[in-house]
Short mmCIF file of C-alpha atoms and ligand atoms in Angstrom, two decimals:
data_model
loop_
_atom_site.label_atom_id
_atom_site.label_comp_id
_atom_site.label_asym_id
_atom_site.label_seq_id
_atom_site.Cartn_x
_atom_site.Cartn_y
_atom_site.Cartn_z
CA MET A 1 -8.37 -28.03 8.32
CA GLU A 2 -11.38 -26.19 9.75
CA THR A 3 -12.15 -22.54 10.29
CA LYS A 4 -13.25 -21.75 13.84
CA ILE A 5 -16.44 -19.73 14.26
CA LEU A 6 -15.97 -15.99 14.52
CA SER A 7 -16.69 -15.31 18.15
CA ARG A 8 -15.89 -11.69 18.73
CA GLN A 9 -17.07 -8.36 17.35
CA ILE A 10 -14.31 -6.86 15.26
CA GLU A 11 -13.46 -3.22 15.64
CA VAL A 12 -12.47 -1.04 12.71
CA SER A 13 -9.93 1.47 13.89
CA PRO A 14 -6.45 2.75 13.00
CA LEU A 15 -3.57 2.11 15.43
CA ASN A 16 -2.74 5.05 17.66
CA GLU A 17 0.72 3.57 18.06
CA MET A 18 1.51 4.57 14.47
CA LEU A 19 1.41 8.17 15.71
CA ASN A 20 4.55 7.66 17.81
CA TYR A 21 6.82 8.26 14.82
CA ASN A 22 7.98 11.85 14.37
CA GLY A 23 8.73 11.64 10.66
CA LYS A 24 12.04 9.83 11.17
CA TYR A 25 12.49 6.08 11.04
CA GLY A 26 16.05 5.67 12.28
CA GLU A 27 18.19 7.48 9.71
CA TYR A 28 15.38 7.43 7.13
CA GLY A 29 12.41 9.68 6.39
CA GLY A 30 12.33 13.45 6.86
CA ALA A 31 11.17 16.12 4.41
CA PHE A 32 13.57 17.13 1.64
CA VAL A 33 11.46 19.54 -0.39
CA PRO A 34 11.77 22.84 -2.28
CA GLU A 35 11.34 25.95 -0.13
CA PRO A 36 7.74 26.74 -1.19
CA LEU A 37 6.58 23.34 0.14
CA VAL A 38 8.13 23.63 3.60
CA LYS A 39 5.30 25.68 5.05
CA PRO A 40 2.35 23.80 3.46
CA LEU A 41 3.79 20.47 4.68
CA GLU A 42 4.24 21.87 8.16
CA ILE A 43 0.62 23.04 8.19
CA LEU A 44 -0.50 19.63 6.91
CA SER A 45 1.55 17.87 9.57
CA ASN A 46 0.05 19.95 12.39
CA GLU A 47 -3.46 19.42 11.04
CA PHE A 48 -2.93 15.67 10.79
CA GLU A 49 -1.54 15.38 14.35
CA LYS A 50 -4.58 17.25 15.63
CA LEU A 51 -7.15 15.25 13.63
CA ALA A 52 -5.61 11.82 14.24
CA VAL A 53 -6.47 12.10 17.94
CA ASP A 54 -9.76 13.95 17.42
CA PRO A 55 -12.58 11.52 18.31
CA GLY A 56 -14.97 13.21 15.83
CA PHE A 57 -12.51 12.80 12.95
CA LYS A 58 -11.79 9.19 13.86
CA LEU A 59 -15.50 8.40 14.00
CA GLU A 60 -16.03 9.96 10.58
CA PHE A 61 -13.10 7.98 9.11
CA ILE A 62 -14.39 4.75 10.66
CA TYR A 63 -17.92 5.53 9.43
CA TYR A 64 -16.77 5.69 5.80
CA LEU A 65 -14.52 2.64 6.15
CA LYS A 66 -17.44 0.63 7.42
CA HIS A 67 -20.36 1.85 5.32
CA TYR A 68 -18.64 2.98 2.13
CA VAL A 69 -15.50 0.83 1.81
CA GLY A 70 -17.12 -2.26 3.34
CA ARG A 71 -14.75 -2.88 6.27
CA PRO A 72 -13.79 -4.94 8.13
CA SER A 73 -12.53 -6.98 5.19
CA PRO A 74 -12.78 -10.73 5.88
CA LEU A 75 -9.85 -12.82 7.07
CA TYR A 76 -10.55 -15.88 4.97
CA PHE A 77 -9.12 -19.33 5.64
CA ALA A 78 -7.91 -20.54 2.24
CA LYS A 79 -8.45 -24.26 2.72
CA ARG A 80 -7.48 -25.57 -0.70
CA LEU A 81 -4.40 -23.36 -0.88
CA SER A 82 -3.49 -24.50 2.65
CA ASP A 83 -3.82 -28.17 1.71
CA PHE A 84 -1.76 -27.59 -1.42
CA VAL A 85 1.05 -25.80 0.47
CA GLY A 86 0.96 -27.78 3.70
CA SER A 87 0.47 -24.82 6.06
CA ARG A 88 -2.60 -23.02 7.42
CA ILE A 89 -2.99 -19.88 5.28
CA TYR A 90 -5.44 -17.04 5.83
CA LEU A 91 -6.01 -14.31 3.25
CA LYS A 92 -6.72 -10.74 4.37
CA ARG A 93 -9.26 -9.74 1.72
CA GLU A 94 -8.41 -6.13 0.80
CA ASP A 95 -9.51 -7.10 -2.72
CA LEU A 96 -13.09 -6.93 -1.47
CA ASN A 97 -12.90 -3.22 -0.62
CA HIS A 98 -14.83 -0.70 -2.72
CA THR A 99 -12.70 0.01 -5.85
CA GLY A 100 -10.93 -3.33 -5.37
CA ALA A 101 -7.81 -2.64 -3.30
CA HIS A 102 -6.40 -1.27 -0.06
CA LYS A 103 -5.66 2.17 -1.55
CA ILE A 104 -9.16 3.46 -0.72
CA ASN A 105 -8.40 3.27 3.05
CA ASN A 106 -5.75 5.94 2.60
CA THR A 107 -7.54 8.18 0.09
CA ILE A 108 -10.65 8.33 2.31
CA GLY A 109 -8.45 9.33 5.27
CA GLN A 110 -6.59 12.01 3.31
CA VAL A 111 -9.68 13.43 1.61
CA LEU A 112 -11.31 13.86 5.02
CA ILE A 113 -8.29 15.91 6.10
CA ALA A 114 -8.58 17.93 2.85
CA LYS A 115 -12.22 18.60 3.61
CA ARG A 116 -11.45 19.77 7.15
CA MET A 117 -8.74 22.05 5.77
CA GLY A 118 -11.18 23.54 3.26
CA ALA A 119 -9.15 22.45 0.21
CA LYS A 120 -10.66 23.57 -3.11
CA GLU A 121 -8.85 21.03 -5.21
CA ILE A 122 -7.36 17.54 -4.83
CA ILE A 123 -4.30 16.53 -6.83
CA ALA A 124 -2.69 13.12 -7.17
CA GLU A 125 -0.29 11.12 -9.31
CA THR A 126 -0.91 7.65 -10.61
CA GLY A 127 1.02 4.90 -12.40
CA ALA A 128 -1.28 2.02 -13.19
CA GLY A 129 -4.26 4.19 -12.36
CA GLN A 130 -5.22 2.41 -9.14
CA HIS A 131 -4.38 5.32 -6.85
CA GLY A 132 -5.89 7.73 -9.38
CA VAL A 133 -9.18 5.83 -9.27
CA ALA A 134 -9.14 5.62 -5.46
CA THR A 135 -8.45 9.37 -5.25
CA ALA A 136 -11.07 10.31 -7.85
CA THR A 137 -13.55 8.16 -5.92
CA ALA A 138 -12.82 9.85 -2.58
CA ALA A 139 -12.91 13.31 -4.21
CA ALA A 140 -16.30 12.57 -5.81
CA LEU A 141 -17.58 11.33 -2.45
CA MET A 142 -16.64 14.65 -0.82
CA GLY A 143 -17.58 16.83 -3.81
CA ILE A 144 -14.07 18.28 -4.27
CA SER A 145 -12.62 18.75 -7.77
CA CYS A 146 -9.72 16.49 -8.67
CA LYS A 147 -6.72 16.49 -11.04
CA VAL A 148 -4.74 13.28 -11.60
CA PHE A 149 -1.26 13.40 -13.19
CA MET A 150 -0.32 10.41 -15.27
CA GLY A 151 2.50 9.54 -17.67
CA ALA A 152 1.55 9.38 -21.37
CA LYS A 153 2.82 5.80 -21.60
CA ASP A 154 0.68 4.71 -18.64
CA ILE A 155 -2.39 6.49 -20.07
CA GLU A 156 -2.02 4.35 -23.15
CA ARG A 157 -1.49 1.12 -21.13
CA GLN A 158 -4.28 1.77 -18.62
CA ALA A 159 -7.17 3.00 -20.76
CA LEU A 160 -9.84 1.44 -18.51
CA ASN A 161 -8.65 3.26 -15.38
CA VAL A 162 -8.41 6.54 -17.31
CA LYS A 163 -12.05 6.09 -18.32
CA ARG A 164 -13.01 5.30 -14.71
CA MET A 165 -11.32 8.46 -13.40
CA GLU A 166 -13.10 10.56 -16.01
CA LEU A 167 -16.44 8.98 -15.14
CA LEU A 168 -15.76 9.89 -11.52
CA GLY A 169 -15.37 13.51 -12.58
CA ALA A 170 -11.57 13.80 -12.34
CA GLN A 171 -9.39 15.56 -14.90
CA VAL A 172 -6.53 13.34 -16.09
CA ILE A 173 -3.42 15.34 -16.98
CA THR A 174 -0.83 13.78 -19.30
CA THR A 175 2.92 14.05 -18.62
CA THR A 176 5.33 13.39 -21.45
CA ALA A 177 8.55 14.14 -19.52
CA GLY A 178 11.17 11.44 -18.93
CA THR A 179 9.91 7.93 -19.58
CA ALA A 180 6.30 9.19 -19.19
CA THR A 181 5.57 6.79 -16.32
CA LEU A 182 4.94 7.00 -12.55
CA LYS A 183 8.17 8.69 -11.44
CA ASP A 184 7.52 11.49 -13.97
CA ALA A 185 3.88 11.80 -12.92
CA VAL A 186 5.04 12.32 -9.30
CA ASP A 187 7.46 15.04 -10.48
CA ALA A 188 4.65 16.76 -12.45
CA ALA A 189 2.25 16.61 -9.51
CA LEU A 190 4.93 17.99 -7.15
CA THR A 191 5.65 20.84 -9.57
CA TYR A 192 1.94 21.68 -9.73
CA TYR A 193 1.75 21.51 -5.93
CA VAL A 194 4.66 23.98 -5.62
CA GLN A 195 2.73 26.37 -7.90
CA HIS A 196 -0.59 25.78 -6.10
CA PRO A 197 0.22 25.15 -2.44
CA ASP A 198 -3.46 25.72 -1.57
CA SER A 199 -4.40 22.46 -3.32
CA PHE A 200 -4.31 19.18 -1.37
CA TYR A 201 -1.90 16.50 -2.61
CA ILE A 202 -3.11 12.97 -1.87
CA LEU A 203 -0.11 10.62 -2.00
CA GLY A 204 -0.87 6.98 -2.77
CA SER A 205 1.79 5.04 -0.91
CA GLN A 206 3.96 5.26 2.20
CA VAL A 207 6.50 7.45 0.40
CA GLY A 208 7.32 11.15 -0.09
CA PRO A 209 8.20 13.75 2.53
CA HIS A 210 6.95 13.85 6.12
CA PRO A 211 4.07 13.77 7.07
CA TYR A 212 2.98 11.47 4.22
CA PRO A 213 4.62 8.21 5.34
CA LYS A 214 3.17 8.73 8.81
CA MET A 215 -0.34 9.59 7.54
CA VAL A 216 -0.46 6.73 5.06
CA GLY A 217 0.86 4.29 7.67
CA TYR A 218 -1.74 5.46 10.15
CA PHE A 219 -4.69 5.15 7.76
CA GLN A 220 -3.57 1.75 6.45
CA SER A 221 -2.99 0.37 9.95
CA VAL A 222 -6.67 -0.62 10.04
CA ILE A 223 -5.60 -3.67 8.01
CA GLY A 224 -3.24 -4.97 10.70
CA GLN A 225 -5.51 -3.97 13.55
CA GLU A 226 -8.38 -5.97 12.06
CA ALA A 227 -6.21 -8.93 11.02
CA ARG A 228 -4.78 -9.24 14.54
CA ASN A 229 -8.25 -9.26 16.13
CA GLN A 230 -9.56 -11.64 13.49
CA ILE A 231 -6.80 -14.24 13.78
CA LEU A 232 -7.09 -14.16 17.58
CA SER A 233 -10.82 -14.81 17.44
CA GLN A 234 -10.60 -17.37 14.62
CA GLU A 235 -7.52 -19.30 15.80
CA ASP A 236 -7.06 -18.21 19.41
CA ARG A 237 -3.43 -17.36 18.74
CA LEU A 238 -1.12 -15.14 16.73
CA PRO A 239 0.16 -16.32 13.34
CA ASP A 240 3.68 -17.73 12.93
CA SER A 241 4.28 -15.54 9.92
CA ILE A 242 2.69 -12.80 7.80
CA PHE A 243 3.29 -11.79 4.17
CA ALA A 244 2.59 -8.76 1.96
CA CYS A 245 3.86 -7.35 -1.33
CA ILE A 246 5.93 -4.16 -1.37
CA GLY A 247 5.50 -1.40 -3.94
CA GLY A 248 5.88 1.88 -2.07
CA GLY A 249 5.03 -0.09 1.06
CA SER A 250 1.51 0.91 2.13
CA ASN A 251 -0.55 -2.32 2.14
CA SER A 252 2.39 -4.09 3.79
CA ILE A 253 2.93 -1.51 6.54
CA GLY A 254 -0.83 -1.65 7.09
CA LEU A 255 -0.71 -5.38 7.84
CA PHE A 256 2.71 -5.41 9.52
CA SER A 257 1.86 -2.58 11.94
CA GLY A 258 -0.53 -4.87 13.80
CA PHE A 259 2.25 -7.39 14.54
CA LEU A 260 5.53 -5.39 14.82
CA ASN A 261 5.53 -5.72 18.61
CA ASP A 262 4.95 -9.47 18.57
CA PRO A 263 8.48 -10.91 18.26
CA GLU A 264 7.11 -14.43 17.75
CA VAL A 265 5.49 -13.36 14.45
CA GLU A 266 7.91 -13.55 11.49
CA ILE A 267 7.29 -10.83 8.91
CA PHE A 268 8.05 -11.11 5.18
CA GLY A 269 7.89 -8.55 2.37
CA ALA A 270 7.72 -9.60 -1.31
CA GLU A 271 9.36 -7.14 -3.71
CA GLY A 272 8.86 -7.04 -7.47
CA GLY A 273 11.91 -8.90 -8.75
CA GLY A 274 11.20 -8.55 -12.47
CA LEU A 275 12.83 -11.00 -14.84
CA ALA A 276 15.58 -11.78 -12.33
CA THR A 277 18.39 -11.63 -14.85
CA PRO A 278 21.66 -10.26 -13.41
CA GLN A 279 21.00 -7.00 -15.34
CA ASN A 280 17.52 -6.54 -13.93
CA THR A 281 17.89 -5.87 -10.25
CA ALA A 282 14.48 -4.30 -9.77
CA ALA A 283 13.80 -4.92 -6.08
CA THR A 284 14.41 -1.65 -4.22
CA LEU A 285 15.31 -2.95 -0.75
CA SER A 286 17.28 -5.88 -2.08
CA PHE A 287 19.36 -3.91 -4.62
CA GLY A 288 18.89 -0.20 -3.81
CA LYS A 289 21.01 2.23 -1.81
CA PRO A 290 20.04 4.83 0.83
CA THR A 291 19.39 8.02 -1.19
CA ILE A 292 17.24 11.13 -1.07
CA PHE A 293 14.46 10.65 -3.61
CA GLN A 294 11.14 12.49 -4.07
CA GLY A 295 11.19 14.19 -0.69
CA THR A 296 12.38 11.45 1.62
CA ARG A 297 15.56 9.56 2.56
CA SER A 298 15.16 5.85 1.97
CA TYR A 299 16.45 3.06 -0.21
CA CYS A 300 16.24 3.78 -3.94
CA LEU A 301 17.34 2.07 -7.14
CA VAL A 302 20.21 4.10 -8.56
CA ASP A 303 22.53 3.93 -11.59
CA GLU A 304 26.37 4.01 -11.45
CA LYS A 305 26.26 7.79 -11.04
CA GLY A 306 23.91 7.56 -8.06
CA ASN A 307 20.86 8.87 -9.98
CA PRO A 308 17.45 7.20 -9.53
CA ARG A 309 16.86 4.65 -12.26
CA GLU A 310 13.84 2.82 -13.63
CA SER A 311 12.49 -0.31 -12.00
CA HIS A 312 10.96 -3.22 -13.98
CA SER A 313 8.21 -5.48 -12.76
CA VAL A 314 5.29 -7.28 -14.37
CA ALA A 315 3.18 -5.53 -11.70
CA ALA A 316 2.69 -1.80 -12.39
CA GLY A 317 2.00 -1.22 -8.68
CA LEU A 318 5.43 -2.55 -7.73
CA ASP A 319 7.27 -0.66 -10.46
CA TYR A 320 8.69 2.24 -8.43
CA PRO A 321 12.39 2.89 -7.73
CA GLY A 322 11.71 4.29 -4.22
CA ILE A 323 10.33 2.73 -1.04
CA SER A 324 8.85 3.71 2.30
CA PRO A 325 11.39 5.03 4.84
CA GLN A 326 9.76 2.88 7.51
CA HIS A 327 10.47 -0.27 5.48
CA ALA A 328 14.08 0.89 5.01
CA PHE A 329 14.32 1.04 8.80
CA LEU A 330 12.58 -2.33 9.29
CA LYS A 331 15.01 -3.90 6.83
CA ASP A 332 18.10 -2.52 8.59
CA THR A 333 16.85 -3.62 12.02
CA GLY A 334 16.04 -7.07 10.65
CA ARG A 335 12.47 -7.03 12.01
CA VAL A 336 11.13 -7.65 8.50
CA GLN A 337 12.77 -9.86 5.86
CA TYR A 338 12.46 -8.78 2.23
CA PHE A 339 12.76 -11.09 -0.78
CA PRO A 340 12.53 -10.38 -4.50
CA VAL A 341 9.84 -12.41 -6.30
CA THR A 342 10.27 -12.84 -10.04
CA ASP A 343 7.60 -12.03 -12.65
CA ASN A 344 7.31 -15.74 -13.39
CA GLU A 345 6.76 -16.75 -9.77
CA ALA A 346 4.08 -14.06 -9.44
CA VAL A 347 2.26 -15.17 -12.60
CA ASN A 348 2.26 -18.78 -11.35
CA ALA A 349 0.76 -17.68 -8.03
CA PHE A 350 -1.84 -15.58 -9.91
CA ASN A 351 -3.00 -18.71 -11.75
CA LEU A 352 -2.71 -20.95 -8.68
CA LEU A 353 -4.91 -18.84 -6.41
CA SER A 354 -7.49 -18.32 -9.16
CA ARG A 355 -7.88 -22.08 -9.62
CA LEU A 356 -7.58 -23.23 -6.02
CA GLU A 357 -9.73 -20.60 -4.32
CA GLY A 358 -11.83 -18.89 -6.99
CA ILE A 359 -10.08 -15.64 -6.15
CA ILE A 360 -8.28 -13.76 -8.94
CA PRO A 361 -5.64 -11.71 -7.13
CA ALA A 362 -4.01 -8.51 -8.39
CA ILE A 363 -0.66 -9.34 -9.96
CA GLU A 364 0.92 -7.21 -7.19
CA SER A 365 -0.72 -9.32 -4.46
CA SER A 366 0.34 -12.47 -6.34
CA HIS A 367 3.94 -11.65 -5.34
CA ALA A 368 2.97 -12.09 -1.66
CA VAL A 369 1.12 -15.32 -2.44
CA ALA A 370 4.19 -16.60 -4.33
CA LEU A 371 6.59 -15.84 -1.48
CA ALA A 372 4.25 -17.40 1.08
CA THR A 373 3.79 -20.59 -0.97
CA LYS A 374 7.56 -20.89 -1.36
CA LEU A 375 8.53 -20.29 2.28
CA LEU A 376 5.63 -22.20 3.86
CA LYS A 377 5.84 -25.36 1.74
CA GLY A 378 5.35 -28.38 4.03
CA LYS A 379 6.11 -26.30 7.15
CA ASN A 380 2.71 -26.62 8.86
CA ARG A 381 2.76 -22.97 9.99
CA LEU A 382 -0.11 -20.57 10.61
CA ALA A 383 0.17 -17.58 8.27
CA ILE A 384 -1.62 -14.49 6.97
CA VAL A 385 -1.13 -13.25 3.41
CA ASN A 386 -2.37 -9.77 2.55
CA LEU A 387 -4.40 -9.84 -0.65
CA SER A 388 -3.92 -6.14 -1.45
CA GLY A 389 -6.25 -6.07 -4.46
CA ARG A 390 -8.33 -7.96 -6.99
CA GLY A 391 -7.03 -9.01 -10.37
CA ASP A 392 -9.78 -7.90 -12.75
CA LYS A 393 -7.41 -5.26 -14.08
CA ASP A 394 -4.89 -7.98 -14.97
CA VAL A 395 -6.99 -10.61 -16.72
CA GLU A 396 -6.56 -9.19 -20.23
CA ARG A 397 -2.78 -9.08 -19.94
CA GLU A 398 -0.68 -11.67 -21.74
CA PHE A 399 1.66 -12.89 -19.06
C1 PLP B 1 -0.71 0.05 -5.60
C2 PLP B 1 -0.84 -1.36 -5.27
C3 PLP B 1 0.18 -2.07 -4.59
C4 PLP B 1 1.50 -1.47 -4.23
O1 PLP B 1 1.47 -0.37 -3.38
P1 PLP B 1 1.83 -0.42 -1.85
O2 PLP B 1 1.85 1.00 -1.44
O3 PLP B 1 3.17 -1.07 -1.70
O4 PLP B 1 0.79 -1.20 -1.15
C5 PLP B 1 -0.04 -3.38 -4.26
N1 PLP B 1 -1.19 -4.01 -4.60
C6 PLP B 1 -2.18 -3.37 -5.24
C7 PLP B 1 -3.43 -4.13 -5.58
C8 PLP B 1 -2.04 -2.04 -5.61
O5 PLP B 1 -3.04 -1.42 -6.26
#
């Protein structure tokens, strides 16, 4: 199995097509927010629509993606993994981005909007600290002060990322409400935003009220745009299938967006399936119900009374009871197939990729690798797996 020589210049650009959505994805999406947020979100939405088609803004975004983030990220032919699985597998290397994951694509995009809007302060929530670090990085780059809300339990578990955010000049604010994890940090950040609507809230995934899912999808679509160009120049054809892991849904929508209109490309999402006991039904799309949660209507994990409940995954980035409204729509239409991947399967893929390719993947990304290895075994297909982030943050964990 050989890699063909890269023959074409690859453009770094978001997909204008992602702007066709009006905040609704079928029956999902919308903005279900307290009164004081209605106006600020409307202003944000108008500003985003204007900037997304402004050539000057696009050039500035592309400039930072190229020279600061290090895009385009390579599409790497994983030869030893391919031989092992019996299919031709390419890895989209988002792990090589500055700060080590895809999240920086989105925080750079949103911080540039904040700058244009003259925001005095950036706020964000974080679970494992990855989005907090990406936000603190973008805020430092633009010289805007930054507050990151984080659950007390996560602060304890993610000491290294807390230290990184502080080094980057951000103020980390502890929340002790609820279970003191991500869901509670989002609530705390939203409460602060209601009290300070002149601050700019940078959301980390394709969730929350309109216009966030649309903005995040637009900024992350560079992944799919690049991957499509890259596979065409490296293989002269489209892949048979593509794979990504699903937390809130941003790295996956980034990759998928480049191939949604190619019916011959099969699309697969890997959800955090936890321990996969009958009691632990942690995968949102597989076991959730359409519900209004944190500003949007989408699938959500709920208890018997219909209230949002905790999710459990070995991967902090997949441990969220909600999900992108666009993925909810893509599930219902059948365009994308979603499968839960257990903690064990993900840990095996984490070890496998490290040994076969010398690439230590984030435990989140390992879910996509696990699903791909399972479904592609002996099938001789051409596939792309999105490697959403690097696994340095996971090496000290006892899996
Ligand atoms: C945050 C994170 C995820 C999950 O978030 P999405 O919005 O679903 O992409 C996946 N992988 C990595 C490395 C992350 O940091």
